[in-house]
Tab-separated table of C-alpha atoms in Angstrom:
chain	number	residue	atom	x	y	z
A	1	MET	CA	0.000	0.000	0.000
A	2	PRO	CA	1.419	3.272	-0.993
A	3	MET	CA	2.269	5.565	1.646
A	4	LYS	CA	0.363	8.750	1.863
A	5	ARG	CA	2.373	11.746	2.708
A	6	SER	CA	0.794	14.360	4.802
A	7	PHE	CA	1.908	17.923	4.952
A	8	PRO	CA	1.523	20.105	7.884
A	9	ARG	CA	-1.172	22.697	7.631
A	10	HIS	CA	1.172	25.687	7.282
A	11	ASP	CA	2.965	23.971	4.336
A	12	ARG	CA	-0.327	23.597	2.526
A	13	ARG	CA	-1.143	27.230	3.050
A	14	ARG	CA	2.307	28.199	1.833
A	15	LYS	CA	1.935	26.127	-1.358
A	16	ALA	CA	-1.539	27.560	-1.959
A	17	ALA	CA	-0.216	31.072	-1.518
A	18	ILE	CA	2.626	30.354	-3.982
A	19	LEU	CA	0.205	28.893	-6.511
A	20	LEU	CA	-2.142	31.820	-6.062
A	21	ALA	CA	0.717	34.333	-6.488
A	22	THR	CA	1.915	32.516	-9.622
A	23	ALA	CA	-1.568	32.521	-11.103
A	24	PHE	CA	-1.968	36.215	-10.240
A	25	LEU	CA	1.359	37.159	-11.854
A	26	ALA	CA	0.525	35.103	-14.936
A	27	ALA	CA	-2.838	36.845	-15.281
A	28	LEU	CA	-1.442	40.388	-14.981
A	29	PRO	CA	-0.503	40.880	-18.684
A	30	PHE	CA	-3.949	39.707	-19.749
A	31	ALA	CA	-5.734	41.887	-17.239
A	32	GLY	CA	-4.036	45.044	-18.517
A	33	GLY	CA	-2.072	45.491	-15.323
A	34	THR	CA	1.088	46.522	-17.227
A	35	ALA	CA	1.233	49.337	-19.687
A	36	ARG	CA	3.874	47.927	-21.994
A	37	GLY	CA	3.514	44.186	-21.688
A	38	GLU	CA	7.306	43.960	-21.531
A	39	GLU	CA	7.535	42.557	-18.022
A	40	THR	CA	8.041	38.841	-17.743
A	41	VAL	CA	6.318	36.573	-15.250
A	42	ARG	CA	8.742	34.850	-12.921
A	43	GLN	CA	7.960	31.716	-11.038
A	44	VAL	CA	8.945	31.876	-7.425
A	45	LEU	CA	9.937	28.538	-5.985
A	46	PRO	CA	9.735	27.769	-2.290
A	47	GLY	CA	12.960	28.529	-0.535
A	48	ALA	CA	14.334	30.614	-3.426
A	49	GLN	CA	15.570	34.137	-2.980
A	50	VAL	CA	13.195	36.853	-3.940
A	51	ALA	CA	14.491	38.681	-7.014
A	52	ALA	CA	15.066	42.368	-6.702
A	53	ALA	CA	12.346	44.469	-8.234
A	54	PRO	CA	13.391	45.918	-11.580
A	55	GLN	CA	14.336	49.556	-11.433
A	56	GLN	CA	11.597	51.828	-12.493
A	57	LEU	CA	12.506	54.459	-15.086
A	58	THR	CA	11.632	57.878	-13.878
A	59	ARG	CA	10.639	60.583	-16.273
A	60	GLU	CA	12.459	63.828	-16.100
A	61	LYS	CA	10.439	66.738	-14.994
A	62	ALA	CA	8.997	68.618	-17.972
A	63	PRO	CA	10.638	72.013	-18.419
A	64	ASP	CA	8.538	74.856	-17.186
A	65	GLN	CA	7.709	77.949	-19.213
A	66	SER	CA	10.580	80.044	-17.849
A	67	GLU	CA	13.147	77.431	-18.931
A	68	ILE	CA	11.640	77.359	-22.425
A	69	GLU	CA	11.681	81.145	-22.646
A	70	ARG	CA	15.291	81.220	-21.424
A	71	PHE	CA	16.305	78.636	-24.031
A	72	CYS	CA	14.529	80.514	-26.819
A	73	SER	CA	16.070	83.824	-25.796
A	74	ASN	CA	19.521	82.213	-25.685
A	75	ILE	CA	19.298	80.895	-29.236
A	76	ALA	CA	17.323	83.795	-30.729
A	77	ASP	CA	20.414	85.675	-31.951
A	78	ALA	CA	21.958	82.555	-33.468
A	79	ALA	CA	18.687	81.633	-35.183
A	80	ARG	CA	18.263	85.180	-36.496
A	81	ASN	CA	21.838	85.206	-37.833
A	82	ARG	CA	21.332	81.829	-39.508
A	83	ARG	CA	18.106	83.050	-41.079
A	84	TYR	CA	19.919	86.146	-42.388
A	85	VAL	CA	22.702	83.993	-43.832
A	86	LEU	CA	20.168	81.760	-45.590
A	87	GLN	CA	18.300	84.774	-46.955
A	88	ALA	CA	21.572	86.328	-48.154
A	89	GLN	CA	22.489	83.100	-49.962
A	90	GLU	CA	19.060	82.964	-51.585
A	91	LEU	CA	19.378	86.608	-52.658
A	92	LYS	CA	22.814	85.912	-54.164
A	93	GLN	CA	21.374	83.014	-56.154
A	94	LEU	CA	18.486	85.172	-57.356
A	95	GLN	CA	20.914	87.988	-58.256
A	96	ALA	CA	23.067	85.546	-60.246
A	97	GLY	CA	19.976	84.377	-62.154
A	98	ILE	CA	18.930	87.978	-62.826
A	99	ASP	CA	22.450	88.844	-64.032
A	100	GLU	CA	22.393	85.924	-66.461
A	101	ARG	CA	19.003	86.978	-67.796
A	102	MET	CA	20.171	90.596	-68.129
A	103	LYS	CA	23.191	89.471	-70.170
A	104	ALA	CA	20.940	87.408	-72.436
A	105	LEU	CA	18.534	90.360	-72.738
A	106	ASP	CA	21.388	92.753	-73.598
A	107	ALA	CA	22.622	90.336	-76.268
A	108	LYS	CA	19.120	90.100	-77.764
A	109	LYS	CA	18.751	93.874	-77.602
A	110	ALA	CA	22.038	94.412	-79.466
A	111	GLU	CA	20.997	91.848	-82.076
A	112	TYR	CA	17.601	93.533	-82.455
A	113	GLU	CA	19.204	96.979	-82.835
A	114	THR	CA	21.513	95.760	-85.608
A	115	TRP	CA	18.578	94.199	-87.442
A	116	LEU	CA	16.543	97.391	-86.969
A	117	LYS	CA	19.335	99.535	-88.422
A	118	ARG	CA	19.679	97.214	-91.394
A	119	ARG	CA	15.899	97.313	-91.928
A	120	GLU	CA	15.779	101.121	-91.715
A	121	VAL	CA	18.582	101.428	-94.257
A	122	PHE	CA	16.827	98.980	-96.567
A	123	LEU	CA	13.450	100.747	-96.198
A	124	ALA	CA	15.014	104.138	-96.855
A	125	ARG	CA	16.581	102.806	-100.040
A	126	ALA	CA	13.366	101.015	-101.034
A	127	GLU	CA	11.209	104.054	-100.330
A	128	ASP	CA	13.410	106.273	-102.421
A	129	GLY	CA	13.335	103.696	-105.198
A	130	VAL	CA	9.562	103.215	-105.012
A	131	VAL	CA	8.947	106.970	-104.905
A	132	GLN	CA	11.164	107.424	-107.966
A	133	ILE	CA	9.258	104.660	-109.764
A	134	TYR	CA	5.875	106.282	-109.094
A	135	ALA	CA	7.283	109.713	-109.924
A	136	GLY	CA	8.279	108.440	-113.377
A	137	MET	CA	4.916	106.759	-114.123
A	138	LYS	CA	2.042	108.382	-115.955
A	139	PRO	CA	-0.545	109.780	-113.487
A	140	ASP	CA	-3.390	107.497	-114.587
A	141	ALA	CA	-1.226	104.331	-114.320
A	142	ALA	CA	0.171	105.433	-110.926
A	143	ALA	CA	-3.374	106.125	-109.681
A	144	GLU	CA	-4.507	102.671	-110.790
A	145	ARG	CA	-1.577	100.944	-109.010
A	146	LEU	CA	-1.846	102.981	-105.812
A	147	ALA	CA	-5.558	102.131	-105.535
A	148	ILE	CA	-4.594	98.435	-105.250
A	149	VAL	CA	-1.741	98.916	-102.741
A	150	ASN	CA	-2.240	99.159	-98.957
A	151	ALA	CA	-3.746	102.573	-98.133
A	152	ASP	CA	-1.033	103.480	-95.598
A	153	LEU	CA	1.734	102.636	-98.065
A	154	ALA	CA	0.017	104.514	-100.870
A	155	ALA	CA	-0.405	107.594	-98.650
A	156	ALA	CA	3.280	107.438	-97.657
A	157	ILE	CA	4.337	107.269	-101.298
A	158	LEU	CA	2.095	110.189	-102.241
A	159	MET	CA	3.495	112.272	-99.354
A	160	LYS	CA	7.051	111.745	-100.630
A	161	LEU	CA	6.170	112.696	-104.195
A	162	ASP	CA	6.264	116.244	-105.497
A	163	SER	CA	2.987	117.939	-104.553
A	164	ARG	CA	2.089	118.639	-108.219
A	165	LYS	CA	2.659	114.998	-109.194
A	166	ALA	CA	0.695	113.755	-106.126
A	167	SER	CA	-2.251	116.024	-106.905
A	168	VAL	CA	-2.428	114.805	-110.510
A	169	ILE	CA	-2.353	111.145	-109.317
A	170	LEU	CA	-5.096	111.818	-106.739
A	171	ASN	CA	-7.138	113.531	-109.464
A	172	GLU	CA	-6.951	110.347	-111.556
A	173	MET	CA	-8.015	108.067	-108.665
A	174	ASP	CA	-11.494	106.892	-107.650
A	175	GLN	CA	-13.191	109.385	-105.317
A	176	LYS	CA	-13.431	106.996	-102.324
A	177	ALA	CA	-9.806	105.839	-102.600
A	178	ALA	CA	-8.609	109.451	-103.009
A	179	ALA	CA	-10.620	110.516	-99.939
A	180	THR	CA	-9.190	107.687	-97.868
A	181	LEU	CA	-5.609	108.502	-98.889
A	182	THR	CA	-6.172	112.223	-98.276
A	183	GLY	CA	-7.490	111.480	-94.749
A	184	ILE	CA	-4.439	109.328	-93.958
A	185	MET	CA	-2.021	111.965	-95.282
A	186	ALA	CA	-3.774	114.724	-93.301
A	187	SER	CA	-3.650	112.769	-90.035
A	188	ALA	CA	0.024	111.858	-90.612
A	189	ALA	CA	0.892	115.535	-91.183
A	190	ARG	CA	-0.497	116.569	-87.775
A	191	ARG	CA	2.085	117.380	-85.139
A	192	VAL	CA	-0.069	116.288	-82.180
A	193	ASP	CA	-1.613	112.837	-81.831
A	194	PRO	CA	-5.403	113.338	-82.133
A	195	SER	CA	-6.229	110.499	-79.737
C-alpha cells in the first residue's frame, strides 16, 4: 500500500499562496495590469531568494515655461543670424539668375538693334526707289496701281512725291480711294496725336 504523505497545515497554506501568487502574476498581462507588456512573469519557488524588483525608469520633470523662454532667448540671436545667412544666400542666387538673364537680354537687344538699323537702311533705299518709280509713271497708271496697294503705303508714297505729281495722281483716282488717302495723309501731317 502506498504511503500517503501528509503535509503540515502551514505547508499547505504556503503552497496555496505560492500557486495563487503565480496565477496572479501570470494573469497580470492579460488583465491590462502593465502598460507595456514587456515585463516577464517569474515563477517563485519555495525557498528561493526573492528577485530584486526591476528599477523603475523615472521621467524627467517637464521644463517649465521660464526654462523654455530662457532657451529661446539664448538661441534667438543665433537663429536670427542663420536666417539672415540663408536669406543672403538665396538673394545671391536670385541675383546671379537675374544677371544671367540681363546678359541674355542685352545680347538680344544688341541683335535687335543691328537688325533694326539694317531694316531702316533697306526701307530708306526702297522708299526712295519706289517713290522714284511712281514719280516716273504716268498719273493714270500710278493712280490705278496705288488704288490696289495698302492705303497706308500709298499715302506714304504720295506724301514723298512732289505735290504737283501727287495732286495729278489723286485727281486720276477713284473718289473713295482718293478721300481715304487724303485722310491718312492729313492725319500723318499733324504734329499732335489726335487720340
